[in-house]
PDB file of C-alpha atoms in Angstrom:
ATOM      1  CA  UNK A   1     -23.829   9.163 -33.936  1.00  0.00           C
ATOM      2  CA  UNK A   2     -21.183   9.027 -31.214  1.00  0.00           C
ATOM      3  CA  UNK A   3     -21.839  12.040 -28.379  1.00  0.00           C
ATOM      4  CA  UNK A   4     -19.085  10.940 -25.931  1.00  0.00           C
ATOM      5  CA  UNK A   5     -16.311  12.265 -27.451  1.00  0.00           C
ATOM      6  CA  UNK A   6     -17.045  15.409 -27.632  1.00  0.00           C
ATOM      7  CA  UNK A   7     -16.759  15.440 -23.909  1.00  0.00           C
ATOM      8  CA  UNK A   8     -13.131  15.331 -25.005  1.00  0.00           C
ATOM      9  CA  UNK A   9     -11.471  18.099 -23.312  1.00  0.00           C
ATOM     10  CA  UNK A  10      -7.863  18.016 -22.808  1.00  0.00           C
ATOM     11  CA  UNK A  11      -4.741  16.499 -24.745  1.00  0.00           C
ATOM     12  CA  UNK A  12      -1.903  14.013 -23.465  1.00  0.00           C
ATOM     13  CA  UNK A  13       1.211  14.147 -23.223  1.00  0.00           C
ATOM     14  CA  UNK A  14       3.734  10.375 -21.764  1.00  0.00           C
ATOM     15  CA  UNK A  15       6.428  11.303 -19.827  1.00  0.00           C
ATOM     16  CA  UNK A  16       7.005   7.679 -19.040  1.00  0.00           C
ATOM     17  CA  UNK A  17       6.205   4.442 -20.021  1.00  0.00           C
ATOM     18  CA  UNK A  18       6.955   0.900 -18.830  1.00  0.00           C
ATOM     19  CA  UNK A  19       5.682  -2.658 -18.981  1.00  0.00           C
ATOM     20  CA  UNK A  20       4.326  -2.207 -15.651  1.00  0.00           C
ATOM     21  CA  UNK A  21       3.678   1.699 -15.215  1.00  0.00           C
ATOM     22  CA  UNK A  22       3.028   4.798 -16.983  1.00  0.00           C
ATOM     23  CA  UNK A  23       3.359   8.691 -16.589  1.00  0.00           C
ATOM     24  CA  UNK A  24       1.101  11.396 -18.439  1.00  0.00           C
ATOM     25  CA  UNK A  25       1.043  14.786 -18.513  1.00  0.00           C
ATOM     26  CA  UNK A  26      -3.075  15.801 -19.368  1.00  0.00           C
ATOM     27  CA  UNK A  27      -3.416  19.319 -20.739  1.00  0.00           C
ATOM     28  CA  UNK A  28      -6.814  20.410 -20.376  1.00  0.00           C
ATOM     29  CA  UNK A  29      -8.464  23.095 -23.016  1.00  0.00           C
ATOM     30  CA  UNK A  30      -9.374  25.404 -20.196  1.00  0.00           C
ATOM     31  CA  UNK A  31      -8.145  26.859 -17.263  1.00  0.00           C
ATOM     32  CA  UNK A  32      -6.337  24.307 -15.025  1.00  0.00           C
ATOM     33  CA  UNK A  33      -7.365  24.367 -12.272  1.00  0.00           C
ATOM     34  CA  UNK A  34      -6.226  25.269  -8.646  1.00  0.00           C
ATOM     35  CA  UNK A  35      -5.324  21.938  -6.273  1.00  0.00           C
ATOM     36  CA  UNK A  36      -3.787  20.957  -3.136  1.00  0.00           C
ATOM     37  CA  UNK A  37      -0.931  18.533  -3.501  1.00  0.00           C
ATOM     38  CA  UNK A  38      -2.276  15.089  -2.710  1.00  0.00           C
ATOM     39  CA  UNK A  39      -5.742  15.494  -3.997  1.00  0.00           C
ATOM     40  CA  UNK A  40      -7.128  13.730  -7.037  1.00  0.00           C
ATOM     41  CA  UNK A  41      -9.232  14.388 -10.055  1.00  0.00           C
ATOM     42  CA  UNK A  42     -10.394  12.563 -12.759  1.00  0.00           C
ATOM     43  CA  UNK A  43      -9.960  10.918 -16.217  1.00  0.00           C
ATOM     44  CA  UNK A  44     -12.245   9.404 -18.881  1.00  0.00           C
ATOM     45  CA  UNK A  45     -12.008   7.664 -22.226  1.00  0.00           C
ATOM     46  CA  UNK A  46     -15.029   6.240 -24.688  1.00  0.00           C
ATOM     47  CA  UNK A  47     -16.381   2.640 -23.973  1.00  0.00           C
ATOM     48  CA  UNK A  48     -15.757   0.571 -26.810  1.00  0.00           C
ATOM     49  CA  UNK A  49     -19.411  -1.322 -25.729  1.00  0.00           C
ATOM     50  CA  UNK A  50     -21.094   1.860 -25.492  1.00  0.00           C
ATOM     51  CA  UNK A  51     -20.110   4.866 -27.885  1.00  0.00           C
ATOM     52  CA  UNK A  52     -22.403   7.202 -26.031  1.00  0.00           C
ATOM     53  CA  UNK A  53     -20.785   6.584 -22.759  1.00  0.00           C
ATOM     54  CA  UNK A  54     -18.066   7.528 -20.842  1.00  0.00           C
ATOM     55  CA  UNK A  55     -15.512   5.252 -18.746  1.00  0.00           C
ATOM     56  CA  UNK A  56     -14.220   7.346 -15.927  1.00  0.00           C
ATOM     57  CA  UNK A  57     -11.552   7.072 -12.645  1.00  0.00           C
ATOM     58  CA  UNK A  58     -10.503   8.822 -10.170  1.00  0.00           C
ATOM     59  CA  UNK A  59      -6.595   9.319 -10.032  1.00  0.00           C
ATOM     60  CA  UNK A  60      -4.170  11.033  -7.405  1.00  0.00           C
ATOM     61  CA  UNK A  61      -2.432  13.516  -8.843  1.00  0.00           C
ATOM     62  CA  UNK A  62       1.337  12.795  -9.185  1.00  0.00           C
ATOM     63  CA  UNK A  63       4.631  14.969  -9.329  1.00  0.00           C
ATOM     64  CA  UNK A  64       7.820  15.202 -11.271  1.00  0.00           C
ATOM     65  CA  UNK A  65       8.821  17.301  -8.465  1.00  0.00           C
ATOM     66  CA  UNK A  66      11.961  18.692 -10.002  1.00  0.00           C
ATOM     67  CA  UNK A  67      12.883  19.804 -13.577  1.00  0.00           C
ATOM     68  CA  UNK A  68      15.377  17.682 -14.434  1.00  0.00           C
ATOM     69  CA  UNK A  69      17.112  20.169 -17.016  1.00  0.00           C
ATOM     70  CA  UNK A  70      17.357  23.259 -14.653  1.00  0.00           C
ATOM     71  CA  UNK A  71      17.646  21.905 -10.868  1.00  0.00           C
ATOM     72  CA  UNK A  72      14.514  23.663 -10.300  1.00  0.00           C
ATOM     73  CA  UNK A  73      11.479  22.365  -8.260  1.00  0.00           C
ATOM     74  CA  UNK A  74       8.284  22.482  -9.669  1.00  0.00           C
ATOM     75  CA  UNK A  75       5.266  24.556  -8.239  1.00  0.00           C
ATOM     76  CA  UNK A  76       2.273  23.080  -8.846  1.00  0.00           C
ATOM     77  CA  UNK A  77       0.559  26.316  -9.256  1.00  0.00           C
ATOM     78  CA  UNK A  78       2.666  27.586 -12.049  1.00  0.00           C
ATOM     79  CA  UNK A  79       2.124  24.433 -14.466  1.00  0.00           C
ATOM     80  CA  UNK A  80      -0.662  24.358 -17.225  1.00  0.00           C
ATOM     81  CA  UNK A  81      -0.854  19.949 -16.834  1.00  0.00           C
ATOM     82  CA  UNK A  82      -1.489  17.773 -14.428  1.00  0.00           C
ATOM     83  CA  UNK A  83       0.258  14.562 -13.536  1.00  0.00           C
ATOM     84  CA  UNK A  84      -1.160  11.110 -13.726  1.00  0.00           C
ATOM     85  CA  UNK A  85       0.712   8.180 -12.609  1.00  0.00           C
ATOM     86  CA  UNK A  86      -0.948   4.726 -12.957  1.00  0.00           C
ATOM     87  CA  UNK A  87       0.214   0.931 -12.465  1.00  0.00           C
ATOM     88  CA  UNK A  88      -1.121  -1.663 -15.869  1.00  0.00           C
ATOM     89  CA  UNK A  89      -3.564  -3.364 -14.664  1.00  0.00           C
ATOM     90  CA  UNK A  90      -4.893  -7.296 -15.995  1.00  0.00           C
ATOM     91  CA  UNK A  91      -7.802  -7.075 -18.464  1.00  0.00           C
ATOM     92  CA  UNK A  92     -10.323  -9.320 -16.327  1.00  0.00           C
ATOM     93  CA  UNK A  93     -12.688  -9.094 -19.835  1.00  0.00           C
ATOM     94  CA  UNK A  94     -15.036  -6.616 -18.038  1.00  0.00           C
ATOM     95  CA  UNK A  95     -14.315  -3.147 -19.698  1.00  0.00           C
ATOM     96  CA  UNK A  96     -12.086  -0.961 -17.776  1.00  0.00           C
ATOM     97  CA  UNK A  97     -10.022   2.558 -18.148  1.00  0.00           C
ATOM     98  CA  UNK A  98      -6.831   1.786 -17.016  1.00  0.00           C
ATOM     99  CA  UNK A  99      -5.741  -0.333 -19.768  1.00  0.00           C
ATOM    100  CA  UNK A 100      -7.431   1.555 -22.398  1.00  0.00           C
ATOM    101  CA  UNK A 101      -4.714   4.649 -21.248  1.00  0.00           C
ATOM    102  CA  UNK A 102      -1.811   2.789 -21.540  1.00  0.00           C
ATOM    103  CA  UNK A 103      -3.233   2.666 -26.013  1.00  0.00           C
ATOM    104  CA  UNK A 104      -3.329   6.565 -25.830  1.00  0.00           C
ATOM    105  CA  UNK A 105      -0.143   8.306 -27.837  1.00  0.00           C
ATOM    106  CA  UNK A 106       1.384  11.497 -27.714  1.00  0.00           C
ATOM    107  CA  UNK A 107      -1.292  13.909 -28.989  1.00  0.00           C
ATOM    108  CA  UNK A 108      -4.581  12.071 -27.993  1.00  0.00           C
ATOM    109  CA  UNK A 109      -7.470  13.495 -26.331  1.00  0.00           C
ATOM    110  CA  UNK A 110      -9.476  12.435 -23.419  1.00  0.00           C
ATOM    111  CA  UNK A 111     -11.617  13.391 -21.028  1.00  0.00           C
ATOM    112  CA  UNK A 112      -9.867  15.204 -17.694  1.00  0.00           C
ATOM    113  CA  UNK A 113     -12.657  16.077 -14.828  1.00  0.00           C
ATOM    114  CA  UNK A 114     -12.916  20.047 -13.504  1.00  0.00           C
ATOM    115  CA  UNK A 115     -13.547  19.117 -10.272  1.00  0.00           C
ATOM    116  CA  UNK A 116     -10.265  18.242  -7.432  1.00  0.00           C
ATOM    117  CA  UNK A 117     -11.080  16.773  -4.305  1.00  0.00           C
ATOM    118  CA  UNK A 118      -9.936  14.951  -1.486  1.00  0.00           C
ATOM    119  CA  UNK A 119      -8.286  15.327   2.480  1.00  0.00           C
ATOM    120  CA  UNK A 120      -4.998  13.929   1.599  1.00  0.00           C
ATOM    121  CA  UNK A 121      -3.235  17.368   2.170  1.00  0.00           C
ATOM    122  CA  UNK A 122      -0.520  19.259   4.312  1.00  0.00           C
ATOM    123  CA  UNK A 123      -3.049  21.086   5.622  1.00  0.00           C
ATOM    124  CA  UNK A 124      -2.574  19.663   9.316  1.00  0.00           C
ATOM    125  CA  UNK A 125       1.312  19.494   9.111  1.00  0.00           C
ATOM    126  CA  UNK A 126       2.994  21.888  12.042  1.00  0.00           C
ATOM    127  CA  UNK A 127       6.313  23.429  10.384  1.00  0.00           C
ATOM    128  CA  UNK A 128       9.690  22.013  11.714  1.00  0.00           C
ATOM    129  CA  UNK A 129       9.026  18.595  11.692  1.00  0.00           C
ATOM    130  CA  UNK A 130      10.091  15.457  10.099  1.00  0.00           C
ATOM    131  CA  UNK A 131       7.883  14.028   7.613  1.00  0.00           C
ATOM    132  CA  UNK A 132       7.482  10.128   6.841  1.00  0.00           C
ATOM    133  CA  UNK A 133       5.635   9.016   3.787  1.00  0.00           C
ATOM    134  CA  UNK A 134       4.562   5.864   2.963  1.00  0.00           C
ATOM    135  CA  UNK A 135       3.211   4.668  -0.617  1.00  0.00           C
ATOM    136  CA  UNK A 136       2.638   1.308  -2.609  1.00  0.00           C
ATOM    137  CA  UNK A 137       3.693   1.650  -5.861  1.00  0.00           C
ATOM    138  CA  UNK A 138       1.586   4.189  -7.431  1.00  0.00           C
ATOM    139  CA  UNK A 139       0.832   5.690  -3.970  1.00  0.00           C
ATOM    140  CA  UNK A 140       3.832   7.623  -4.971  1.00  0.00           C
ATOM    141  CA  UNK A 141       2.025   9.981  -6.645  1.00  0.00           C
ATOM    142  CA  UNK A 142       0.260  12.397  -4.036  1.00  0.00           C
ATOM    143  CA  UNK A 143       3.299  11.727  -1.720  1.00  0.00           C
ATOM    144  CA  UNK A 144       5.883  13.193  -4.787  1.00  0.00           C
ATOM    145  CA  UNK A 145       3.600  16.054  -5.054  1.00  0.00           C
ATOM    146  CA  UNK A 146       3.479  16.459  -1.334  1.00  0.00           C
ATOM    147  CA  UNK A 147       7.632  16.501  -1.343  1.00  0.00           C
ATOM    148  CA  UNK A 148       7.521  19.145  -4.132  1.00  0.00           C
ATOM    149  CA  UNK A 149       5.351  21.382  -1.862  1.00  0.00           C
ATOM    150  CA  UNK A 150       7.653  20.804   0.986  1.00  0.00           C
ATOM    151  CA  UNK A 151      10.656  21.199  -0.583  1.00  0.00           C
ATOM    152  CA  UNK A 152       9.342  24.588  -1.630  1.00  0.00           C
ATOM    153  CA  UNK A 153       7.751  26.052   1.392  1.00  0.00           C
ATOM    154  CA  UNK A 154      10.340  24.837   3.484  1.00  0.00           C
ATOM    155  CA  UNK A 155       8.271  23.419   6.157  1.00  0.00           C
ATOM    156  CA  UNK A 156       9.222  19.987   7.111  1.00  0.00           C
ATOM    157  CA  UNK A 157      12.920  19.549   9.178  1.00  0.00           C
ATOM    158  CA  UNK A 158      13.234  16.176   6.974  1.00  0.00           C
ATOM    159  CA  UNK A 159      11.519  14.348   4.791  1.00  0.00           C
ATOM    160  CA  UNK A 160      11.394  10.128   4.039  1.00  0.00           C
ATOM    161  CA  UNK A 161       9.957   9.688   0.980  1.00  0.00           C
ATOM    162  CA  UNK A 162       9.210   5.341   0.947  1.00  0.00           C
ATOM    163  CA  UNK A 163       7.598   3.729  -1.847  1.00  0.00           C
ATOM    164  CA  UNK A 164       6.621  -0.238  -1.407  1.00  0.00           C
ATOM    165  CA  UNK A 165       6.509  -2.450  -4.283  1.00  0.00           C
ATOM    166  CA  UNK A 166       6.391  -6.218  -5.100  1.00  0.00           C
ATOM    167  CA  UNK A 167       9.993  -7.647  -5.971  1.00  0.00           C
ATOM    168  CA  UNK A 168      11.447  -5.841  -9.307  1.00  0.00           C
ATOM    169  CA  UNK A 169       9.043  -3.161  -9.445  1.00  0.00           C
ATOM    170  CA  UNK A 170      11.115   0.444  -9.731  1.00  0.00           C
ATOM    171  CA  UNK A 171       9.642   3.359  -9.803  1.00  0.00           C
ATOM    172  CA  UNK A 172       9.534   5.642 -12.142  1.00  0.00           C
ATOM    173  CA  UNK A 173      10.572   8.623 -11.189  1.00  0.00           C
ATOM    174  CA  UNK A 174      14.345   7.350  -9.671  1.00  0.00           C
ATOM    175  CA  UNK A 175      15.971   9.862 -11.701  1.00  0.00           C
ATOM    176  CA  UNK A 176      14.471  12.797 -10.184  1.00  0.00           C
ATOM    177  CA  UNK A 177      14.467  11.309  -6.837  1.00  0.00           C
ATOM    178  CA  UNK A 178      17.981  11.040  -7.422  1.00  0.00           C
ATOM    179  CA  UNK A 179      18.464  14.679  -8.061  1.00  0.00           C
ATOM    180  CA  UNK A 180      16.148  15.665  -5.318  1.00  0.00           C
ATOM    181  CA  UNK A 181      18.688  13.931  -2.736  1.00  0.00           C
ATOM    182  CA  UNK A 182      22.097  15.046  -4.427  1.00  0.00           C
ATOM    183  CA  UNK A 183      20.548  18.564  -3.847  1.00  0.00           C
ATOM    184  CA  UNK A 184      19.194  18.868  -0.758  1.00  0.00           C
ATOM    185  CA  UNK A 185      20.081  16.939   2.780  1.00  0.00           C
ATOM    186  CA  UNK A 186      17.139  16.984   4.384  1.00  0.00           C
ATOM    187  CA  UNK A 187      15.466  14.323   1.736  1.00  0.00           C
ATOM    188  CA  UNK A 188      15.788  10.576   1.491  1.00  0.00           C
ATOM    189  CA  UNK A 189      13.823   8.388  -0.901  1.00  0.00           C
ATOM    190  CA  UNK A 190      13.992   4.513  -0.868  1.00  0.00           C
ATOM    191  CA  UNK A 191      11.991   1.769  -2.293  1.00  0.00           C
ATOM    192  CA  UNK A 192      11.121  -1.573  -0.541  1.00  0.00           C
ATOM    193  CA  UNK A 193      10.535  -4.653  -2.837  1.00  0.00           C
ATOM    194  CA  UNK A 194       8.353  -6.916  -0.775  1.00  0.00           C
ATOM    195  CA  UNK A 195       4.897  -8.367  -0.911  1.00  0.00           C
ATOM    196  CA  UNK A 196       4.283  -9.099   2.612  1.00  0.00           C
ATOM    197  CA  UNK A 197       2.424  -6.387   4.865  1.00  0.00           C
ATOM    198  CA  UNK A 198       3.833  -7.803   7.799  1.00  0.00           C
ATOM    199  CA  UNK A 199       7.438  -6.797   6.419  1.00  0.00           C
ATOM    200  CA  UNK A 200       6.345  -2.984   7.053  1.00  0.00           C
ATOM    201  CA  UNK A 201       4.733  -3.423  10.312  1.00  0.00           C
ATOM    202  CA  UNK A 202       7.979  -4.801  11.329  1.00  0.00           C
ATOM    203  CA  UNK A 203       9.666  -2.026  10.285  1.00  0.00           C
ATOM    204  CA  UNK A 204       7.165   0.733  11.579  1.00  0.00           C
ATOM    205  CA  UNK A 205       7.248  -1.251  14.992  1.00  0.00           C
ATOM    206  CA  UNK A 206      11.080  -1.922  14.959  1.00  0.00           C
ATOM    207  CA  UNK A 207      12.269   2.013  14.574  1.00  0.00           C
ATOM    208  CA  UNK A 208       9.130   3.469  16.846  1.00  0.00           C
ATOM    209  CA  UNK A 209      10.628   1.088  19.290  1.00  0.00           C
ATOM    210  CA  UNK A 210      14.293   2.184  18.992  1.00  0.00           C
ATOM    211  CA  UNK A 211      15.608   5.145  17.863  1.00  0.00           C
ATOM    212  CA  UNK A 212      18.849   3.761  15.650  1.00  0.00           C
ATOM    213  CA  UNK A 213      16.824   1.470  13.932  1.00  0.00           C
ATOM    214  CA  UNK A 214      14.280   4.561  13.174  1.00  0.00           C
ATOM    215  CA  UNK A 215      17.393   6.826  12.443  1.00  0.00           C
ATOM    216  CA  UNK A 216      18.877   4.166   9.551  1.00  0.00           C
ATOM    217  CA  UNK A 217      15.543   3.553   7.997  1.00  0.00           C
ATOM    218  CA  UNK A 218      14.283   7.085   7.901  1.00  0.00           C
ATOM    219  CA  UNK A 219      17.141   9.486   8.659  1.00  0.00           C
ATOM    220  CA  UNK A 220      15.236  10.842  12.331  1.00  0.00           C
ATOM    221  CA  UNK A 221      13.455   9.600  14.870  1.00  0.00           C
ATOM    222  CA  UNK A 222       9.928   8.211  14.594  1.00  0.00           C
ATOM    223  CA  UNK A 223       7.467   9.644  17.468  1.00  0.00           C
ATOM    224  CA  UNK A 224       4.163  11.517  17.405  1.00  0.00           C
ATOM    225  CA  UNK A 225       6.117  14.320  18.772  1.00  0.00           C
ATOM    226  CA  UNK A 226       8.407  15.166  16.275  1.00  0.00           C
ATOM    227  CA  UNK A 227       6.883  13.224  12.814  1.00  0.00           C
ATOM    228  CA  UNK A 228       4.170  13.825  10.833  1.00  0.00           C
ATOM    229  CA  UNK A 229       3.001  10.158   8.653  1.00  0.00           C
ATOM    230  CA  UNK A 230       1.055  10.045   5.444  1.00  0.00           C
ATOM    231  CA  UNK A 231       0.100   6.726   3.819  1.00  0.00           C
ATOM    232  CA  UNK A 232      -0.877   6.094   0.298  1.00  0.00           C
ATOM    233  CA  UNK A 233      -2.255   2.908  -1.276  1.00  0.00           C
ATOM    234  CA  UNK A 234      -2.902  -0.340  -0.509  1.00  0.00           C
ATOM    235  CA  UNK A 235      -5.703  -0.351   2.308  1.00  0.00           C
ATOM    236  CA  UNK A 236      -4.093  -3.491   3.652  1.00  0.00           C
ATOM    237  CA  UNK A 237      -0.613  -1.884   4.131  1.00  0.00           C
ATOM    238  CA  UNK A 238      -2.526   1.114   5.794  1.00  0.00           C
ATOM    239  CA  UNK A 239      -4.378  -0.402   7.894  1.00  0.00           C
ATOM    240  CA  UNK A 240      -7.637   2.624   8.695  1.00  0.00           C
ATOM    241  CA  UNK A 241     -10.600   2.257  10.573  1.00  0.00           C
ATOM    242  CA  UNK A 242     -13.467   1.547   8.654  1.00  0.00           C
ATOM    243  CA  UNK A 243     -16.709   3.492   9.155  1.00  0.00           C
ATOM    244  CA  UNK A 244     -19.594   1.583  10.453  1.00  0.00           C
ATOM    245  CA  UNK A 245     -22.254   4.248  11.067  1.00  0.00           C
ATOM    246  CA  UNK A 246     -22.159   7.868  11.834  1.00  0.00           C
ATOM    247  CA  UNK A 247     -19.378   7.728  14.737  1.00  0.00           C
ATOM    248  CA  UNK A 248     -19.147   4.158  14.607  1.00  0.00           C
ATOM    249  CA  UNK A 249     -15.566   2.771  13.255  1.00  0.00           C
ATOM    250  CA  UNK A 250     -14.329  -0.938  12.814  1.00  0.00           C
ATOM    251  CA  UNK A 251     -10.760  -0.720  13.599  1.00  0.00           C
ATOM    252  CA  UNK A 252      -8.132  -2.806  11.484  1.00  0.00           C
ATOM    253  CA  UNK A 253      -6.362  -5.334  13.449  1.00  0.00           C
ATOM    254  CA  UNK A 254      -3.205  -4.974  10.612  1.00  0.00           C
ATOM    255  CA  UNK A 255      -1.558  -2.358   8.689  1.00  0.00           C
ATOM    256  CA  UNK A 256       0.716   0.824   9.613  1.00  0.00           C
ATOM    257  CA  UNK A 257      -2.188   3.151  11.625  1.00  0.00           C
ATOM    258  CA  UNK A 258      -2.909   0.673  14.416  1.00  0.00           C
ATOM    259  CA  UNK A 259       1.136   0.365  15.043  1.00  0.00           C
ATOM    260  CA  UNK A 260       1.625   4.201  14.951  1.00  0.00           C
ATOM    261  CA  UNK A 261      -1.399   5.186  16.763  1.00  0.00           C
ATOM    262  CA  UNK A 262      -0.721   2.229  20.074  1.00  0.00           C
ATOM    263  CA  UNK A 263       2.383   4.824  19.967  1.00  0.00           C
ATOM    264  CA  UNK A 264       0.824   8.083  20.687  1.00  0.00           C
ATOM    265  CA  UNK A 265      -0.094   9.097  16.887  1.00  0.00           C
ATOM    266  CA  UNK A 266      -3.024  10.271  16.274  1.00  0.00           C
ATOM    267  CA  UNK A 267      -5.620  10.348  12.522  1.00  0.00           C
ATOM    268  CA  UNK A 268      -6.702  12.714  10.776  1.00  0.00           C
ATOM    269  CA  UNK A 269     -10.403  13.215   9.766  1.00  0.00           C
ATOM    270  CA  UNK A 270     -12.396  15.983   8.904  1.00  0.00           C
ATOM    271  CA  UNK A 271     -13.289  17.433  12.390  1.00  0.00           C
ATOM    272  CA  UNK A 272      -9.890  16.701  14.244  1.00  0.00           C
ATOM    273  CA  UNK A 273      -6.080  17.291  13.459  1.00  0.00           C
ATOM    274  CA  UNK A 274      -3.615  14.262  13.773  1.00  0.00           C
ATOM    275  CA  UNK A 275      -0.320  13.521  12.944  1.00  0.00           C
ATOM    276  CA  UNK A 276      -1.301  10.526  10.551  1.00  0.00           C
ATOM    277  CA  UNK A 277      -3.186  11.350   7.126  1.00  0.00           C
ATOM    278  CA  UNK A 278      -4.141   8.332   4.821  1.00  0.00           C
ATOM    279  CA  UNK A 279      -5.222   7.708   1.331  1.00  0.00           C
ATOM    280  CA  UNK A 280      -6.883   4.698   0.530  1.00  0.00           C
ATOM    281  CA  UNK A 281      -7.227   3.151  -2.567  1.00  0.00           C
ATOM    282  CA  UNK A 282      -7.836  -0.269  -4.686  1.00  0.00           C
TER     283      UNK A 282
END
C-alpha cells in the first residue's frame, strides 16, 4: 500500500515552461505561510523505486514581481502560492526530483514543506542605497522576489537586477522585467550570456575600478559606501569563504566576494552586518 502520497499537500499550478526552465505556482492546502523574500522552502514528489518514500529539495523561492494585467507589484504577503523557479536538469540514471517536476500538469499534487528558512534577506540593507544583484540562471529567483520587496517599500535609491547564463539561455520572466523598467526609473535588468567566471570578475573589477564603466553596466556607482551586493547561484561565480572549523574559513581565490571585499565590502553572516549577502547553491 503506498503511504507517501498522502503526504501530498498542496496543488500546482505552471506559469511557464521551456525546454530549459520552468515556473510553478504551488498552492498548499493550509495556511501559507509567512516568508522573507529570498528564503527557500521545500518540494517533494514519490520515488518511483520506493513508493513509501519521499524525494525532496530545497528551492529559493522566486517572484513574478509584477501583475502583468494590472501594473501592480506583487506583495508577497498577500498571495495564497508560492513561486518555484527551476533549471531541467540531465537524468544521470540515479533518481532525482527535478526532472520528475518538469512531468507534473496543471492540477497535480505534491508535496510543499511548512517550514521557510534561510539568511538570504534584506534584513541588513540601509535605505537609500543602490542595490546590485547578481544571479546565474535560476539564481533569479530570490533576487526577483527581493526587487518586488524593494520596489514596494521603497528602500533602495536603484536597483541592478543581473542574471548570468550560458549562451542562449533567456530568462523567463523578460516580460515582466520589461514592465518593471518601462514603469519605474530606478530599475535595470540585464542578462549576460557567458560561461566563463572570469568574464564577471572582469566586470565587477572593471566598474569598482572606474566609475563610467560601473555607471554603464549598472546605472550608479559601485562602492561599499553607497551599494549593497547580493549573489545567487553558482558557488564558483560567488566566490564565499568556506568554513573550516568553528571560526576557521578557507577563502576562495575566484569569484565576485574576494573582488568586492579587496574593495572595502564587507559579508554578511549571522553575527555581523555587511554590505555583501550570498546564496549558494549546486
Amino acid at each position: 500500500m503506498r503511504q507517501s502520497k498522502n503526504i501530498y499537500n498542496a496543488s500546482v499550478n505552471i506559469i511557464y515552461s521551456s525546454d530549459e526552465a520552468r515556473v510553478i505556482r504551488v498552492y498548499p492546502d493550509a495556511y501559507k505561510m509567512k516568508y522573507k523574500p529570498g528564503q527557500y522552502g521545500s518540494l517533494g514528489l514519490e520515488s518511483q523505486n520506493n513508493p513509501n518514500k519521499i524525494l525532496k529539495r530545497a528551492f529559493c523561492i522566486s517572484s513574478s514581481m509584477i501583475d502583468c494585467s494590472n501594473k501592480k507589484i506583487i506583495n508577497h504577503d498577500n498571495i495564497d502560492y508560492y513561486e518555484f523557479y527551476f533549471n531541467k536538469v540531465l537524468n544521470t540514471g540515479k533518481e532525482q526530483l527535478t526532472p520528475k517536476l518538469f512531468g507534473l500538469r496543471n492540477g497535480d499534487r505534491l508535496f510543499c514543506g511548512e517550514k521557510i528558512v534561510g539568511y538570504y534577506t534584506t534584513d541588513n540593507l540601509k535605505a537609500g542605497i543602490n542595490v546590485l544583484l547578481l544571479g546565474t540562471t535560476t539564481g533569479e529567483s530570490p533576487n526577483n522576489s527581493i526587487v518586488a520587496e524593494l520596489l514596494l517599500d521603497g528602500r533602495a535609491l536603484n536597483i541592478c537586477n543581473v542574471t548570468i547564463g550560458p549562451p542562449n539561455w533567456k530568462s523567463l520572466y523578460m516580460e515582466e522585467q520589461q514592465i518593471l523598467m518601462n514603469l519605474y526609473d530606478n530599475y535595470f535588468f540585464r542578462t549576460i550570456n557567458t560561461k566563463m567566471v572570469s568574464d564577471l570578475e572582469i566586470m565587477i573589477a572593471s566598474a569598482l575600478a572606474d566609475e563610467d564603466h560601473s555607471i554603464s553596466y549598472f546605472g550608479f556607482n559601485l562602492n561599499p559606501k553607497s551599494t549593497h551586493v547580493f549573489l545567487s547561484g553558482d558557488p564558483a561565480m560567488i566566490g564565499a569563504p568556506i568554513k573550516k572549523g568553528r571560526w576557521e574559513y578557507e577563502h576562495s581565490t575566484g569569484g565576485i566576494i574576494p573582488i568586492l571585499t579587496s574593495y572595502g565590502f564587507e559579508i554578511s553572516n549571522r553575527f555581523k552586518s555587511g554590505n555583501v549577502e550570498y546564496e549558494c547553491y549546486w
